[in-house]
Coordinates of C-alpha atoms in Angstrom, one line a residue:
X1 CA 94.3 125.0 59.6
X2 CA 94.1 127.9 62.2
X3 CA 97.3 129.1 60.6
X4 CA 96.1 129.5 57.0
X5 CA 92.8 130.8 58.2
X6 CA 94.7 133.7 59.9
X7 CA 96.1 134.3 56.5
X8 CA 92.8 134.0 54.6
X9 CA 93.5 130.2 53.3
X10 CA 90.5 128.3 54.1
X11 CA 91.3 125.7 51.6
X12 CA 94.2 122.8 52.0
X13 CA 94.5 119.1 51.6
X14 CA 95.4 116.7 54.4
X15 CA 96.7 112.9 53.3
X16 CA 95.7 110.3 56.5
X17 CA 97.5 106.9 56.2
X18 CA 94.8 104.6 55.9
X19 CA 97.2 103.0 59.3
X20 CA 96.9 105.7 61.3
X21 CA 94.4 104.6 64.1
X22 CA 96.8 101.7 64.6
X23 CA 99.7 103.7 65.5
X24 CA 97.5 105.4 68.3
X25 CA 98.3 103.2 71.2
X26 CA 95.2 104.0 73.3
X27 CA 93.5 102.3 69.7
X28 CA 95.8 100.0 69.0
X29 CA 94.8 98.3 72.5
X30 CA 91.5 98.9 71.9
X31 CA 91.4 96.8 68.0
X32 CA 93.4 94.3 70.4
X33 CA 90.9 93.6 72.1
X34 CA 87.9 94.0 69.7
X35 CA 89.8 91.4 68.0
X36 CA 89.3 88.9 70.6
X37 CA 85.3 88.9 70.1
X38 CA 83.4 87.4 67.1
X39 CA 82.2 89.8 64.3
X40 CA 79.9 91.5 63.1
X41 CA 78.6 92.2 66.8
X42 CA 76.9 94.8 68.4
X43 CA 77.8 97.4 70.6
X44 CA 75.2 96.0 73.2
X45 CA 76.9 92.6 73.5
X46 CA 81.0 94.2 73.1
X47 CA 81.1 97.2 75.4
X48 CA 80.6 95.3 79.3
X49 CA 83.2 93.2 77.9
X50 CA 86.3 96.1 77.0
X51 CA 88.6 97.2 79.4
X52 CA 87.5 100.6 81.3
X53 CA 89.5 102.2 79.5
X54 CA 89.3 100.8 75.7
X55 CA 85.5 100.9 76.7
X56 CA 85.6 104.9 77.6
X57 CA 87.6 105.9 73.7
X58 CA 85.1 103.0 72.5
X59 CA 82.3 105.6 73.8
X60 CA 83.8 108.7 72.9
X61 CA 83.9 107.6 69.2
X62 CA 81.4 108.4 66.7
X63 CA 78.7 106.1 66.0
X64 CA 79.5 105.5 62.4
X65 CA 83.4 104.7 63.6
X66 CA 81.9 102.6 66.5
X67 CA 79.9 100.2 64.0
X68 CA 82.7 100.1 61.3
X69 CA 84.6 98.6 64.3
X70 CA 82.2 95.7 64.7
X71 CA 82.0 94.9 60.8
X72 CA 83.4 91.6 59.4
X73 CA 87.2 90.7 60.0
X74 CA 89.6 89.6 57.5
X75 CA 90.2 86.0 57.1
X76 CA 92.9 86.4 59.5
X77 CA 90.8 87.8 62.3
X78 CA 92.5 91.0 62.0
X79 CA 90.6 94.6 62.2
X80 CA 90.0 95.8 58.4
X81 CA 92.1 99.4 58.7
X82 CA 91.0 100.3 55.3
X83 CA 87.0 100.0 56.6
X84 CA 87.5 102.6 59.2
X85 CA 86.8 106.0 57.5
X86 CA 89.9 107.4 59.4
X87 CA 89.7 110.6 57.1
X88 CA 85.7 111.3 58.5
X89 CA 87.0 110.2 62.0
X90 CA 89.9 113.3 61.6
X91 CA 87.2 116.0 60.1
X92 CA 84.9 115.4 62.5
X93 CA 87.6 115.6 65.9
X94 CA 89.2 118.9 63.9
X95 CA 85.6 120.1 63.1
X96 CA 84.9 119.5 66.5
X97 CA 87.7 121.2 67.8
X98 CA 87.7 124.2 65.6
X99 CA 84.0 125.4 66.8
X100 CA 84.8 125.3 70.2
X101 CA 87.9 127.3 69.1
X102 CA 85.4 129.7 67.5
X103 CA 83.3 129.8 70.6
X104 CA 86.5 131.2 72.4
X105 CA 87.1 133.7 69.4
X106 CA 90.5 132.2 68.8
X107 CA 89.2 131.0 65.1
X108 CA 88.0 133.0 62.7
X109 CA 88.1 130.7 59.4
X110 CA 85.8 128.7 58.5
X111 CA 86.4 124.4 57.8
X112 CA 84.7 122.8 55.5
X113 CA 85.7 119.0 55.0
X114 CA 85.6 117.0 51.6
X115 CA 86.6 113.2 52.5
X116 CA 88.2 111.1 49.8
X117 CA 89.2 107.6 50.1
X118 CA 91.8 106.6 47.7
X119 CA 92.9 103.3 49.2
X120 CA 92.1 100.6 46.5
X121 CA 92.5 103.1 43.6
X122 CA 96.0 104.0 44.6
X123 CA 97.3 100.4 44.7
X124 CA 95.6 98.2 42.4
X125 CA 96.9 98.5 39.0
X126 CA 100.1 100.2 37.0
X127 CA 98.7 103.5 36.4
X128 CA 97.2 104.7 33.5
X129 CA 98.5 108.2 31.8
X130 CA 95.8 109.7 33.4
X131 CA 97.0 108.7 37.2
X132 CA 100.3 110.0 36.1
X133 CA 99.6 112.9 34.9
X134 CA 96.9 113.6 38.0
X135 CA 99.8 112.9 40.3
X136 CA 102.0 115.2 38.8
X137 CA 99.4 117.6 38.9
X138 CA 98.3 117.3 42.4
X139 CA 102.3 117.3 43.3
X140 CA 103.2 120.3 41.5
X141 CA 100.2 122.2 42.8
X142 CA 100.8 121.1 46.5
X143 CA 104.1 122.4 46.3
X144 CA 103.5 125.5 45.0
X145 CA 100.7 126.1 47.4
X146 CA 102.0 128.3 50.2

């Protein structure tokens, strides 16, 4: 992002596996244990219990992460990954990130985040002509994009 900003290109698309948290190990201990507790639950009744340190990325998260965490399980008791708006969750850290780069005058672009969630529509049915010929669209165009 700081790269195409230094050449004028505040515009770009990022894809985030909906998996992604999960490869994190710091999160995948923490959904460990999360998993371990009853849900829905609070944050009140969760955090005393959590390791110090799944506790301390628990409270670094943002509040709309840290609830989507605490949301109804599957029926296997497992974490829903596709609840968790991972893509928000990114924006926000590189938003984050990105003013305090701006603060230091290393960053002169500017960011502007439009989240998309494309989970169910991606793998639910054959897709139509339209899906086709979006993909092809969105392919061609990506790779042209410098």
């Amino acid at each position: 992002i700081s790269a195409r900003a230094d050449d004028g290109k505040n515009f770009g698309t990022v894809l985030i596996a909906e998996g992604l948290l999960a490869a994190i190990p710091e999160f995948r201990t923490l959904i460990a244990e999360l998993e371990g507790f009853p849900m829905p639950n609070t944050v009140d009744k969760v955090l005393p219990e959590l390791t110090t340190w799944s506790a301390a990325l628990f409270r670094s998260l943002p509040e709309f992460i840290q609830k989507e965490l605490l949301l109804e399980r599957q029926s296997n008791a497992a974490l829903q990954l596709s609840q968790l708006e991972t893509d928000r969750l990114m924006a926000r850290l590189v938003q984050d990130e990105l003013k305090q780069r701006k603060k230091k005058g290393t960053f002169k672009g500017s960011f502007s985040p439009v989240c998309q969630f494309l989970g169910y529509q991606a793998r639910c049915s054959m897709p139509s002509d339209f899906d086709s010929d979006y993909a092809y669209a969105l392919g061609g165009t990506a790779a042209v994009w410098p």
